[in-house]
């Protein structure tokens, strides 16, 4: 996951003046909702798309019905949709940051089922449309910190994973949750060899049940673009980005710590916990600072925050644990 060459989209290319702040984005959506309510949308067509798509920033059409979330992160400038959708890690579609946006078009996101298996009273298969209706969808902005040293601020859409888990009746013996991504060598023909596919990630049960852990179905008010893990992914905002498995097809409850793709590939570099921690360096680079994607190249790097700034909500999960050992 080490960045070896300059990225094509981020950094100096998009001036921060072109990044739409969340307030403006939300105001625009509020305005549109009000216009719809008053019948003014009759003339919408082009006008609506103008409102939704100013400047060079790619904009979604606010297709998901969402509600605000008390758990949203405020006071941060949002990363542009262009950067969020063109600077990706999704190795099944290639290892360059620009590969997923170029190659993930063929991911078949409908029909889409998620299998719930393992230590649950009633194993089942849930289709994505049921998942979308299970709980009100929330706008939940989070900082997103990649282990490679870059970060973004993303207005995700989803709801707490705990809401889904509650409907699954896990057995008391379930201590961990494993997430498995879609895998089809014919579709994901760009995936490098040397990794255990399908992509696997996992959380301890209490981490999975923490309200911050987001079952994510969209961003910027629209469904997830394929390259961002359509149609459903996990986002764990206090952990490095690789913990956030994309395009998941299976959620498995286990009594043992599940094996995970990056931990299997390089256990001394990528731990199971992988909480964002500026005090524990990656063996090959420091984790003290980060580069916010979309800021000009001369912008100073940001200090990385313990637990990515979400310590108030999650630090207690790790009371008594040596976080240097359990990196
Ligand atoms: N999920 C799958 N299935 N495959 C991947 O390669 N990469 C991970 C994570 N989830 C990955 C994945 C890594 S390393 C990161 S940093 C984030 O997805 C990137 O998410 P983004 O492209 O939406 O920013």
Tab-separated table of N, CA, C and O in Angstrom, residues 84-127:
chain	number	residue	atom	x	y	z
A	84	UNK	N	-12.550	11.726	-4.329
A	84	UNK	CA	-13.019	10.522	-3.621
A	84	UNK	C	-13.242	9.372	-4.602
A	84	UNK	O	-13.086	8.202	-4.252
A	85	UNK	N	-13.581	9.700	-5.829
A	85	UNK	CA	-13.911	8.655	-6.801
A	85	UNK	C	-12.786	8.363	-7.805
A	85	UNK	O	-12.950	7.513	-8.674
A	86	UNK	N	-11.676	9.085	-7.695
A	86	UNK	CA	-10.589	8.837	-8.650
A	86	UNK	C	-9.238	8.589	-7.994
A	86	UNK	O	-8.226	8.469	-8.668
A	87	UNK	N	-9.246	8.560	-6.673
A	87	UNK	CA	-8.019	8.263	-5.931
A	87	UNK	C	-8.394	7.151	-4.959
A	87	UNK	O	-8.818	7.394	-3.829
A	88	UNK	N	-8.303	5.916	-5.450
A	88	UNK	CA	-8.865	4.792	-4.694
A	88	UNK	C	-7.868	3.669	-4.484
A	88	UNK	O	-6.946	3.485	-5.272
A	89	UNK	N	-8.119	2.908	-3.441
A	89	UNK	CA	-7.479	1.611	-3.271
A	89	UNK	C	-8.557	0.548	-3.385
A	89	UNK	O	-9.486	0.513	-2.560
A	90	UNK	N	-8.478	-0.257	-4.396
A	90	UNK	CA	-9.414	-1.371	-4.594
A	90	UNK	C	-8.644	-2.325	-5.497
A	90	UNK	O	-8.787	-2.335	-6.717
A	91	UNK	N	-7.767	-3.111	-4.833
A	91	UNK	CA	-6.776	-3.886	-5.568
A	91	UNK	C	-7.379	-4.885	-6.544
A	91	UNK	O	-6.729	-5.268	-7.519
A	92	UNK	N	-8.612	-5.312	-6.290
A	92	UNK	CA	-9.235	-6.246	-7.229
A	92	UNK	C	-9.296	-5.630	-8.634
A	92	UNK	O	-9.384	-6.312	-9.637
A	93	UNK	N	-9.270	-4.291	-8.676
A	93	UNK	CA	-9.367	-3.597	-9.968
A	93	UNK	C	-8.065	-2.911	-10.360
A	93	UNK	O	-8.056	-2.035	-11.226
A	94	UNK	N	-6.971	-3.318	-9.722
A	94	UNK	CA	-5.669	-2.766	-10.071
A	94	UNK	C	-5.049	-2.034	-8.899
A	94	UNK	O	-5.738	-1.627	-7.969
A	95	UNK	N	-3.732	-1.865	-8.972
A	95	UNK	CA	-3.015	-1.352	-7.810
A	95	UNK	C	-2.727	0.150	-7.878
A	95	UNK	O	-2.307	0.737	-6.892
A	96	UNK	N	-2.937	0.768	-9.035
A	96	UNK	CA	-2.750	2.220	-9.111
A	96	UNK	C	-3.993	2.921	-8.574
A	96	UNK	O	-5.100	2.412	-8.733
A	97	UNK	N	-3.797	4.115	-8.045
A	97	UNK	CA	-4.937	4.861	-7.484
A	97	UNK	C	-6.003	5.160	-8.546
A	97	UNK	O	-7.178	5.299	-8.223
A	98	UNK	N	-5.588	5.274	-9.776
A	98	UNK	CA	-6.555	5.598	-10.836
A	98	UNK	C	-7.192	4.342	-11.446
A	98	UNK	O	-8.125	4.448	-12.238
A	99	UNK	N	-6.703	3.156	-11.095
A	99	UNK	CA	-7.234	1.926	-11.706
A	99	UNK	C	-8.694	1.642	-11.360
A	99	UNK	O	-9.486	1.301	-12.254
A	100	UNK	N	-9.085	1.750	-10.079
A	100	UNK	CA	-10.482	1.377	-9.765
A	100	UNK	C	-11.509	2.198	-10.541
A	100	UNK	O	-12.499	1.641	-11.045
A	101	UNK	N	-11.297	3.495	-10.686
A	101	UNK	CA	-12.287	4.280	-11.432
A	101	UNK	C	-12.313	3.855	-12.901
A	101	UNK	O	-13.350	3.895	-13.560
A	102	UNK	N	-11.176	3.416	-13.418
A	102	UNK	CA	-11.120	2.995	-14.819
A	102	UNK	C	-11.680	1.582	-15.018
A	102	UNK	O	-12.266	1.288	-16.057
A	103	UNK	N	-11.520	0.717	-14.010
A	103	UNK	CA	-11.781	-0.714	-14.233
A	103	UNK	C	-13.004	-1.292	-13.526
A	103	UNK	O	-13.419	-2.408	-13.852
A	104	UNK	N	-13.560	-0.568	-12.559
A	104	UNK	CA	-14.606	-1.196	-11.718
A	104	UNK	C	-15.998	-1.119	-12.331
A	104	UNK	O	-16.971	-1.561	-11.703
A	105	UNK	N	-16.111	-0.607	-13.552
A	105	UNK	CA	-17.426	-0.448	-14.178
A	105	UNK	C	-18.188	-1.760	-14.312
A	105	UNK	O	-19.422	-1.782	-14.298
A	106	UNK	N	-17.470	-2.871	-14.435
A	106	UNK	CA	-18.135	-4.155	-14.668
A	106	UNK	C	-18.576	-4.872	-13.404
A	106	UNK	O	-19.122	-5.978	-13.476
A	107	UNK	N	-18.352	-4.281	-12.251
A	107	UNK	CA	-18.791	-4.926	-11.000
A	107	UNK	C	-20.318	-5.011	-11.007
A	107	UNK	O	-20.993	-3.980	-11.092
A	108	UNK	N	-20.870	-6.228	-10.941
A	108	UNK	CA	-22.340	-6.363	-11.043
A	108	UNK	C	-23.006	-6.079	-9.695
A	108	UNK	O	-23.068	-6.944	-8.839
A	109	UNK	N	-23.531	-4.880	-9.514
A	109	UNK	CA	-24.027	-4.486	-8.187
A	109	UNK	C	-25.519	-4.792	-7.966
A	109	UNK	O	-26.054	-4.493	-6.919
A	110	UNK	N	-26.207	-5.328	-8.968
A	110	UNK	CA	-27.605	-5.793	-8.833
A	110	UNK	C	-27.787	-7.051	-9.653
A	110	UNK	O	-27.359	-7.051	-10.804
A	111	UNK	N	-28.440	-8.113	-9.169
A	111	UNK	CA	-28.806	-8.272	-7.771
A	111	UNK	C	-27.558	-8.432	-6.906
A	111	UNK	O	-26.499	-8.833	-7.408
A	112	UNK	N	-27.696	-8.136	-5.625
A	112	UNK	CA	-26.554	-8.221	-4.705
A	112	UNK	C	-27.044	-8.745	-3.377
A	112	UNK	O	-27.958	-8.169	-2.775
A	113	UNK	N	-26.458	-9.814	-2.946
A	113	UNK	CA	-26.859	-10.413	-1.668
A	113	UNK	C	-25.696	-10.416	-0.687
A	113	UNK	O	-24.540	-10.583	-1.095
A	114	UNK	N	-26.032	-10.262	0.574
A	114	UNK	CA	-25.026	-10.392	1.627
A	114	UNK	C	-25.430	-11.582	2.489
A	114	UNK	O	-26.545	-11.636	3.021
A	115	UNK	N	-24.493	-12.518	2.574
A	115	UNK	CA	-24.762	-13.731	3.356
A	115	UNK	C	-24.335	-13.497	4.809
A	115	UNK	O	-23.202	-13.055	5.057
A	116	UNK	N	-25.244	-13.784	5.723
A	116	UNK	CA	-24.923	-13.672	7.150
A	116	UNK	C	-24.711	-15.092	7.653
A	116	UNK	O	-25.629	-15.916	7.581
A	117	UNK	N	-23.508	-15.376	8.135
A	117	UNK	CA	-23.197	-16.772	8.455
A	117	UNK	C	-22.393	-16.879	9.744
A	117	UNK	O	-22.068	-15.871	10.370
A	118	UNK	N	-22.080	-18.116	10.114
A	118	UNK	CA	-21.265	-18.345	11.299
A	118	UNK	C	-22.110	-18.430	12.551
A	118	UNK	O	-23.207	-19.000	12.531
A	119	UNK	N	-21.626	-17.820	13.623
A	119	UNK	CA	-22.241	-17.986	14.935
A	119	UNK	C	-23.442	-17.061	15.129
A	119	UNK	O	-23.397	-16.098	15.917
A	120	UNK	N	-24.486	-17.330	14.402
A	120	UNK	CA	-25.752	-16.590	14.529
A	120	UNK	C	-26.899	-17.586	14.672
A	120	UNK	O	-26.822	-18.696	14.156
A	121	UNK	N	-27.960	-17.140	15.360
A	121	UNK	CA	-29.101	-18.050	15.547
A	121	UNK	C	-29.713	-18.429	14.215
A	121	UNK	O	-30.035	-19.578	13.972
A	122	UNK	N	-29.892	-17.432	13.357
A	122	UNK	CA	-30.553	-17.725	12.081
A	122	UNK	C	-29.725	-17.176	10.923
A	122	UNK	O	-29.862	-16.009	10.551
A	123	UNK	N	-28.845	-18.013	10.375
A	123	UNK	CA	-28.081	-17.550	9.208
A	123	UNK	C	-29.047	-17.165	8.088
A	123	UNK	O	-30.124	-17.749	7.972
A	124	UNK	N	-28.704	-16.163	7.318
A	124	UNK	CA	-29.630	-15.747	6.253
A	124	UNK	C	-28.868	-15.030	5.140
A	124	UNK	O	-27.674	-14.734	5.273
A	125	UNK	N	-29.616	-14.745	4.098
A	125	UNK	CA	-29.075	-13.974	2.981
A	125	UNK	C	-29.956	-12.737	2.833
A	125	UNK	O	-31.180	-12.863	2.758
A	126	UNK	N	-29.342	-11.565	2.845
A	126	UNK	CA	-30.124	-10.326	2.731
A	126	UNK	C	-29.753	-9.634	1.427
A	126	UNK	O	-28.563	-9.492	1.114
A	127	UNK	N	-30.765	-9.196	0.696
A	127	UNK	CA	-30.435	-8.502	-0.556
A	127	UNK	C	-30.256	-7.010	-0.285
A	127	UNK	O	-30.734	-6.474	0.723
